[in-house]
Coordinates of C-alpha atoms in Angstrom, one line a residue:
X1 CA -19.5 -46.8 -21.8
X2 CA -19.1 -42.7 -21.8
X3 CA -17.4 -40.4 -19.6
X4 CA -19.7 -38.5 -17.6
X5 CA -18.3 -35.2 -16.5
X6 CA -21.2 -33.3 -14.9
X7 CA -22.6 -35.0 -11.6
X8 CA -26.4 -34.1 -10.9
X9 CA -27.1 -30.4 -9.8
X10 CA -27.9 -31.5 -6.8
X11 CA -25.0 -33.1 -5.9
X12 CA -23.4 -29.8 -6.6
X13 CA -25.7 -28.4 -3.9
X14 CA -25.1 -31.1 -1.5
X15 CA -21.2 -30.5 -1.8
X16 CA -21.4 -26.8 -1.5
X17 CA -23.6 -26.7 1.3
X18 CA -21.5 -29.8 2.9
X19 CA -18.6 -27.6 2.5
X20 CA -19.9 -24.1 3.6
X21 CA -21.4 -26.0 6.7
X22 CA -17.5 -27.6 7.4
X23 CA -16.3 -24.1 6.5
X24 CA -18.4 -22.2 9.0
X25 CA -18.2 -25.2 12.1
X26 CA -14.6 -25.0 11.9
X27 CA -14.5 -21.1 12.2
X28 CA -16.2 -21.1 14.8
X29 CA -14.4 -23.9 16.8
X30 CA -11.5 -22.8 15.9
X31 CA -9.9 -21.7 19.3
X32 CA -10.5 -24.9 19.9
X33 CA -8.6 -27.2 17.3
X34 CA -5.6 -25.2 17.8
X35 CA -4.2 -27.7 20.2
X36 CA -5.4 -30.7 18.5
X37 CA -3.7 -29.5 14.6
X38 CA -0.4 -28.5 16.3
X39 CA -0.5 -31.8 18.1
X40 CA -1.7 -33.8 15.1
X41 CA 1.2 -31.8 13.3
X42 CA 3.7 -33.0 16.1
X43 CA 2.5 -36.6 16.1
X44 CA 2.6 -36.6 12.4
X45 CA 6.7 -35.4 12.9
X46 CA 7.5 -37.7 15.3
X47 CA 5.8 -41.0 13.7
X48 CA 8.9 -41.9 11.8
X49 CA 10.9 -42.4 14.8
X50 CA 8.1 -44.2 16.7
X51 CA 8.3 -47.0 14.0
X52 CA 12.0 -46.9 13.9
X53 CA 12.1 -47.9 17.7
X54 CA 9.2 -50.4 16.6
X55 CA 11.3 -51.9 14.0
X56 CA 14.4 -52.2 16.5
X57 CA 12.0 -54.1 19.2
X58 CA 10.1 -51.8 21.2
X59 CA 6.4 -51.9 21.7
X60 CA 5.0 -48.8 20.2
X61 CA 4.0 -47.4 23.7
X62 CA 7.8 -47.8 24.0
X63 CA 8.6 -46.4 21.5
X64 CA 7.4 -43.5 22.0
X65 CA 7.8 -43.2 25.4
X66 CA 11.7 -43.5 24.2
X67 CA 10.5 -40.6 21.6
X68 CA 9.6 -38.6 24.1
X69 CA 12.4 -38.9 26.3
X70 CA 15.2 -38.0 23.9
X71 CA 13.5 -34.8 22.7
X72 CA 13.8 -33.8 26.9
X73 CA 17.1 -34.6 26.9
X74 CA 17.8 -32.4 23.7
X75 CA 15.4 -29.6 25.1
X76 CA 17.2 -29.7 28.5
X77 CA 20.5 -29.6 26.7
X78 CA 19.5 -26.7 24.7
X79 CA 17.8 -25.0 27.8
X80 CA 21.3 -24.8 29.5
X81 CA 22.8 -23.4 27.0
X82 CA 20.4 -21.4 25.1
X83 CA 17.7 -20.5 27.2
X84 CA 19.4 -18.2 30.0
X85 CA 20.7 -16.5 27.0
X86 CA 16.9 -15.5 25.6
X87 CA 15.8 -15.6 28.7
X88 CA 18.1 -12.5 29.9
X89 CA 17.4 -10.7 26.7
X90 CA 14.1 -11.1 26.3
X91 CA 14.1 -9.5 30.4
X92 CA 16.5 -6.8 29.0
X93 CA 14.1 -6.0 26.4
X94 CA 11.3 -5.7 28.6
X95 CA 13.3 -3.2 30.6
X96 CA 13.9 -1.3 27.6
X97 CA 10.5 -0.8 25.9
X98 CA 9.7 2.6 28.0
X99 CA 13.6 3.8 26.5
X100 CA 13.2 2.2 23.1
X101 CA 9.4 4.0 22.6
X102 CA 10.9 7.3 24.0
X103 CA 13.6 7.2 21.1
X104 CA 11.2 6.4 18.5
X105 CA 9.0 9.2 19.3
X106 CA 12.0 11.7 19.6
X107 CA 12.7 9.9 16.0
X108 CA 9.0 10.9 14.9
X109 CA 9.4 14.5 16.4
X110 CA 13.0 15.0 14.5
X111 CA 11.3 14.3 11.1
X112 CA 8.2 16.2 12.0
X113 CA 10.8 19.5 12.7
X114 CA 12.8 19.2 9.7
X115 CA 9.6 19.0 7.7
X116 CA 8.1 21.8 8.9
X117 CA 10.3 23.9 7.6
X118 CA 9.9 22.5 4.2
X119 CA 7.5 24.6 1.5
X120 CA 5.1 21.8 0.9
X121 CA 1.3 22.6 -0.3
X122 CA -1.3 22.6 2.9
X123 CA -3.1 19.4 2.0
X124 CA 0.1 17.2 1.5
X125 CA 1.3 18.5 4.9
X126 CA -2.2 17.7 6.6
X127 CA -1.7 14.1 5.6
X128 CA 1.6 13.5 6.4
X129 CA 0.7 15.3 9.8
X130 CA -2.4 12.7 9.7
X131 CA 0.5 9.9 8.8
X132 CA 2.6 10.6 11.7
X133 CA -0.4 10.7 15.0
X134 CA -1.1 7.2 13.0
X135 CA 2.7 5.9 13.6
X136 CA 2.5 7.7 17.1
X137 CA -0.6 5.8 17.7
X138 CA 0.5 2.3 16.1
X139 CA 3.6 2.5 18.3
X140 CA 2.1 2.7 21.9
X141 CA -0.8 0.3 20.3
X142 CA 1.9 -2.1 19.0
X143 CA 4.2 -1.6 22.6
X144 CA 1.1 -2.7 24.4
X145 CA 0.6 -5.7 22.0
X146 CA 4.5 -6.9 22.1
X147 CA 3.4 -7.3 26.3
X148 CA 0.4 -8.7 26.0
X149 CA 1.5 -11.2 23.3
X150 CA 4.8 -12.4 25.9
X151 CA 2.3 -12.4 28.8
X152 CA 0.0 -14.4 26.6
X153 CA 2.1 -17.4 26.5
X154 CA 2.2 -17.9 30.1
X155 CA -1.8 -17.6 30.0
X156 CA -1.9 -20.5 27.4
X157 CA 0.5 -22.6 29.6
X158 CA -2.5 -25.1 29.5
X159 CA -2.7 -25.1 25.6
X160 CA 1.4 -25.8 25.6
X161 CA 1.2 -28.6 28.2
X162 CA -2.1 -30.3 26.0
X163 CA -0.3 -30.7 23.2
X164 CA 2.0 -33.2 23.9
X165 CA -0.6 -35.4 25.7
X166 CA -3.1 -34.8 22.8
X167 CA 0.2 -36.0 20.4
X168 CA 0.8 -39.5 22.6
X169 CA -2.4 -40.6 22.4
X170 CA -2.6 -40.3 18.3
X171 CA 0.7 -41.6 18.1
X172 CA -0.1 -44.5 20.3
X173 CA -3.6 -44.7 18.2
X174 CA -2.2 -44.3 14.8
X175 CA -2.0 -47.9 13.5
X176 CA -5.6 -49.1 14.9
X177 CA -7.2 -45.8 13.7
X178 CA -5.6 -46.4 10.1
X179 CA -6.8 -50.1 10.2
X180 CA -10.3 -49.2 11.0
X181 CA -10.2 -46.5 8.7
X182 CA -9.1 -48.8 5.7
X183 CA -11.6 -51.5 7.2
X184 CA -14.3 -49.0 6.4
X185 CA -13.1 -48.7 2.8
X186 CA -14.4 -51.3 0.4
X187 CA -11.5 -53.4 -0.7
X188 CA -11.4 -52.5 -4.4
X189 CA -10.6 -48.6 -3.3
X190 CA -7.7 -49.3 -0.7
X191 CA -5.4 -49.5 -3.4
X192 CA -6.5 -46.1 -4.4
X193 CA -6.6 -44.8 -0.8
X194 CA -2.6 -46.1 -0.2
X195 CA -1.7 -44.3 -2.8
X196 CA -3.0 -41.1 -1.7
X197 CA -2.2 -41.4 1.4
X198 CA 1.8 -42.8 0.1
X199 CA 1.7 -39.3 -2.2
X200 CA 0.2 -37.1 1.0
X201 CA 2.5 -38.2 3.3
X202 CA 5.4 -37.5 0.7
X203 CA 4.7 -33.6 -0.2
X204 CA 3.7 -33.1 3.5
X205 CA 7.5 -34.5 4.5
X206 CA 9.0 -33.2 2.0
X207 CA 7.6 -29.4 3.0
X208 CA 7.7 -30.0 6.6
X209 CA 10.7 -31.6 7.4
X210 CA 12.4 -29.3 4.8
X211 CA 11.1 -26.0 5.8
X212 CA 12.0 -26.5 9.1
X213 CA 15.2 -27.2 8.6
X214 CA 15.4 -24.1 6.5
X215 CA 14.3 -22.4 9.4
X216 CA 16.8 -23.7 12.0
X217 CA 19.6 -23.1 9.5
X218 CA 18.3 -19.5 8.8
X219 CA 17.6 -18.6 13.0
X220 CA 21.2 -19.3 13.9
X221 CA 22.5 -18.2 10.9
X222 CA 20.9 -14.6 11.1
X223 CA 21.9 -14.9 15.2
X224 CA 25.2 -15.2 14.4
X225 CA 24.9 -12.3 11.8
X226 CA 23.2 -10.1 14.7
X227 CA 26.1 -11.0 16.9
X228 CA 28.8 -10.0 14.5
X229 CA 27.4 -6.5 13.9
X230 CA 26.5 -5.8 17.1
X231 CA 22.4 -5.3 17.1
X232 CA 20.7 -5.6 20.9
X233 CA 19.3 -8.9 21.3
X234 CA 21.2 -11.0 18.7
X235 CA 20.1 -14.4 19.3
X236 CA 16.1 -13.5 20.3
X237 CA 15.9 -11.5 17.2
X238 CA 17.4 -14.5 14.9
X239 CA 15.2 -16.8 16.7
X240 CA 11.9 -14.7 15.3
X241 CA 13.4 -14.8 11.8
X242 CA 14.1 -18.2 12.0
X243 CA 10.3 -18.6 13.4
X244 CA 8.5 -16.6 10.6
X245 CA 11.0 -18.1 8.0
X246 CA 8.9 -20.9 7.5
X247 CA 5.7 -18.4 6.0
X248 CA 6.6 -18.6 1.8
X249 CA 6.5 -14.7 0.7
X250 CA 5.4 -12.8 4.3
X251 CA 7.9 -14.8 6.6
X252 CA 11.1 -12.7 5.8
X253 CA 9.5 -9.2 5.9
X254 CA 7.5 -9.9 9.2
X255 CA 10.9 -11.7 10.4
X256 CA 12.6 -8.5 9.4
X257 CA 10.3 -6.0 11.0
X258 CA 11.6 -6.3 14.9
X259 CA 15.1 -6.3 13.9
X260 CA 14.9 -3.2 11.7
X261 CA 13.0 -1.6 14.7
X262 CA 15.8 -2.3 17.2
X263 CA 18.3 -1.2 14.7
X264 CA 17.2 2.3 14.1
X265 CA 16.5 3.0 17.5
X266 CA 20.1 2.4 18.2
X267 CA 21.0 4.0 14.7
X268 CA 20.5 3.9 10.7
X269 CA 23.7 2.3 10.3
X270 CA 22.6 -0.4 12.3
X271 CA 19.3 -0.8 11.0
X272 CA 20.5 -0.9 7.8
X273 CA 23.5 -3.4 8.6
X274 CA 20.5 -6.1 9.7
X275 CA 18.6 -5.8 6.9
X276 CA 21.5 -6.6 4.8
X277 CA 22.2 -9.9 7.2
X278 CA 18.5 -10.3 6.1
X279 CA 19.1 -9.8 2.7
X280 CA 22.4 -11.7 1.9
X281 CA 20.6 -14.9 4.5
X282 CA 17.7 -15.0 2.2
X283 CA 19.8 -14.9 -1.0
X284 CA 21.9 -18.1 0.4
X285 CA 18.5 -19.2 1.3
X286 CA 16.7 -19.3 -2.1
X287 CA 19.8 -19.8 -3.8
X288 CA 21.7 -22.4 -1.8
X289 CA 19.6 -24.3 1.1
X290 CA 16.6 -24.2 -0.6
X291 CA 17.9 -26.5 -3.4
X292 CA 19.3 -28.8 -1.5
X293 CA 17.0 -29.1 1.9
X294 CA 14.0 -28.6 -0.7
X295 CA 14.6 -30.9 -3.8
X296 CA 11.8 -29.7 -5.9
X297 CA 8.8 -26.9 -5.0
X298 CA 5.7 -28.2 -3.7
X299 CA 4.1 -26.8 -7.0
X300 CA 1.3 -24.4 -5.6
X301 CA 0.9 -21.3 -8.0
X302 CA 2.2 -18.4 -5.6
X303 CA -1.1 -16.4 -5.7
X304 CA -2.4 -19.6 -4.2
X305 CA -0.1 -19.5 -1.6
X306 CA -0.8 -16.0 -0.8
X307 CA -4.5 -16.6 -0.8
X308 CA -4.2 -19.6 1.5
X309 CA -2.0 -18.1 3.9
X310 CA -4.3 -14.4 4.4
X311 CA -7.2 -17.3 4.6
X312 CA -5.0 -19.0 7.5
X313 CA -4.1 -15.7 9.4
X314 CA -7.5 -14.4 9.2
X315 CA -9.3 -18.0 10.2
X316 CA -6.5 -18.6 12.9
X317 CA -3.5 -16.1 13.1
X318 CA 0.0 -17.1 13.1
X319 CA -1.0 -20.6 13.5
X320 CA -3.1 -20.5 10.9
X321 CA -0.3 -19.2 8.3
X322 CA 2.0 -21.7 9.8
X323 CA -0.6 -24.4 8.4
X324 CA -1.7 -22.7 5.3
X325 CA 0.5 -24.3 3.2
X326 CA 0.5 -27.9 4.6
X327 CA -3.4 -27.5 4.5
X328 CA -3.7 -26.5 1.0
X329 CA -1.3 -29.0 0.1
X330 CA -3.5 -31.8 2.0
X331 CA -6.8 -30.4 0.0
X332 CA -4.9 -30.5 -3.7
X333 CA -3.8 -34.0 -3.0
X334 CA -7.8 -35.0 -2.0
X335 CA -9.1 -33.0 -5.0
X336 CA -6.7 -34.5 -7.7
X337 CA -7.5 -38.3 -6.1
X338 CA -11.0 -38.1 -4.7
X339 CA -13.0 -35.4 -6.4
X340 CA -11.9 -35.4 -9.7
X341 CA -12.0 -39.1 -9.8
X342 CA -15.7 -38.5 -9.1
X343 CA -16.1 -36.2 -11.6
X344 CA -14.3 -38.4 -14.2
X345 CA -15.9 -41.6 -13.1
X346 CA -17.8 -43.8 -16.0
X347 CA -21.0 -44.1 -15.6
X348 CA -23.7 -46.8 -17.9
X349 CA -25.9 -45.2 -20.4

């Protein structure tokens, strides 16, 4: 008996070219599985409580009926309370875009005065004459973008309303999909499969549940923090940190970026005073929440992370970064239990 540790070359070839086919179908379908991974995502949440109401007597369809009906209750409760307070910022701010791109631009046209009558060689002004039409440019671009994007979610109001059917029927599906999955297994490898699925299912939870927890914590925490210094739009500003807070590395800065905006429109003082609410929440966040919400790191080498989650943003956005990390997490699970196993396998002489 010897350990055989290269496979045929072309099973090599069959892999890779399995893999850039996969690679290239999902890209381009990909507008398309948004609904069904945040559903599968939301289903994959919401399971534990399903069989909790299972184990106390319900049928499962019950049971998550049930499911369903107590996170209305908590979303109604938290409408009345919380969402005619976004809901009249997020109007006020709307209002105030044409006011808040005037200020910026008189901001732009300050700097560019006082630098004029700096002595600064002729090339280094052209390019930082070249750097301000870009910022001028970027800011009606990104003005017409901030619109588009809020109008955007009432375009996708079919996407929003799919999910949660697209979620009841895998939830309702889960246990007779498993079984015939496992049925398809031979019965010497189930063992193997359990296991994977037991050590899955216990890094995904553990980054999951964890992180959004963090990111509840961090949203009202930075809210309050808005409130107390006095920025514009306090509690929809802490809700977009709280949002992003969940993307390792970029989360914070992109989480920061609206905030420090509406701060130095109204003055530096003020910009710098959320960036320091920033700061200090993300110091009690590594240093304190994390710890304890998080018990141990989910082990991915950070450039990993950082490859997976430009990978996610180019393949699908926001959504995609959101996922990155879950995904990659998913694929280092399968490659430590299925590939590698193949590549290690004993084979005769």
């Amino acid at each position: 008996m010897t350990l055989h540790l290269e496979p045929k070359w072309w099973y090599r070839i069959l892999a890779g070219a399995l893999v850039a086919i996969t690679v290239m179908l999902l890209y381009w379908i990909r507008s398309i599985l948004e609904p069904f991974l945040i559903a599968a995502l939301l289903a994959y949440f919401l399971s534990p409580m399903v069989e909790f109401f299972q184990q106390k007597g319900f049928s499962r369809t019950g049971g998550i009926v049930l499911t369903y009906s107590i996170i209305v209750v908590i979303l109604l409760l938290a409408g009345i309370y919380l969402f005619p307070i976004l809901w009249g910022q997020l109007q006020v701010l709307l209002v105030s875009i044409p006011e808040y791109t005037n200020q910026a631009h008189e901001l732009l046209q300050g700097f560019y005065n006082k630098y004029q009558k700096i002595d600064i060689p002729h090339a280094v002004r052209q390019e930082i004459d070249h750097a301000i039409r870009q910022v001028e440019t970027a800011l009606t671009d990104s003005i017409g973008q901030v619109i588009n994007g809020i109008l955007g979610v009432f375009t996708h109001v079919f996407n929003i309303l799919i999910v949660p059917v697209l979620a009841f029927f895998m939830l309702k599906d889960e246990g007779r999909t498993m079984k015939k999955i496992l049925a398809m297994i031979p019965e010497a490898k189930r063992t193997r499969i359990l296991h994977l699925w037991a050590e899955l299912d216990e890094q995904l939870i553990k980054y999951l549940k964890g992180y959004l927890i963090l990111a509840l914590t961090v949203g009202l925490l930075t809210s309050i923090g808005f409130f107390l210094i006095g920025l514009e739009f306090p509690f929809l500003l802490g809700l977009v940190v709280g949002i992003f807070d969940v993307i390792p590395y970029f989360g914070p800065i992109i989480g920061a970026i609206p905030a420090f905006a509406v701060g130095i429109l109204e003055s530096k003082s003020k910009a710098i005073s959320a960036l320091i609410v920033i700061f200090v929440i993300q110091q009690l966040e590594s240093n304190v929440l994390s710890p304890k919400i998080i018990s141990s790191s989910v082990g991915l080498h950070p450039l990993l992370v950082i490859f997976v989650l430009l990978l996610g943003n180019k393949l699908y956005g926001v959504i995609g970064m959101l996922l990155a990390v879950p995904v990659a997490l998913t694929l280092r699970v399968l490659w430590r239990h299925v590939v590698l196993a193949w590549l290690l396998r004993p084979v005769q002489d």
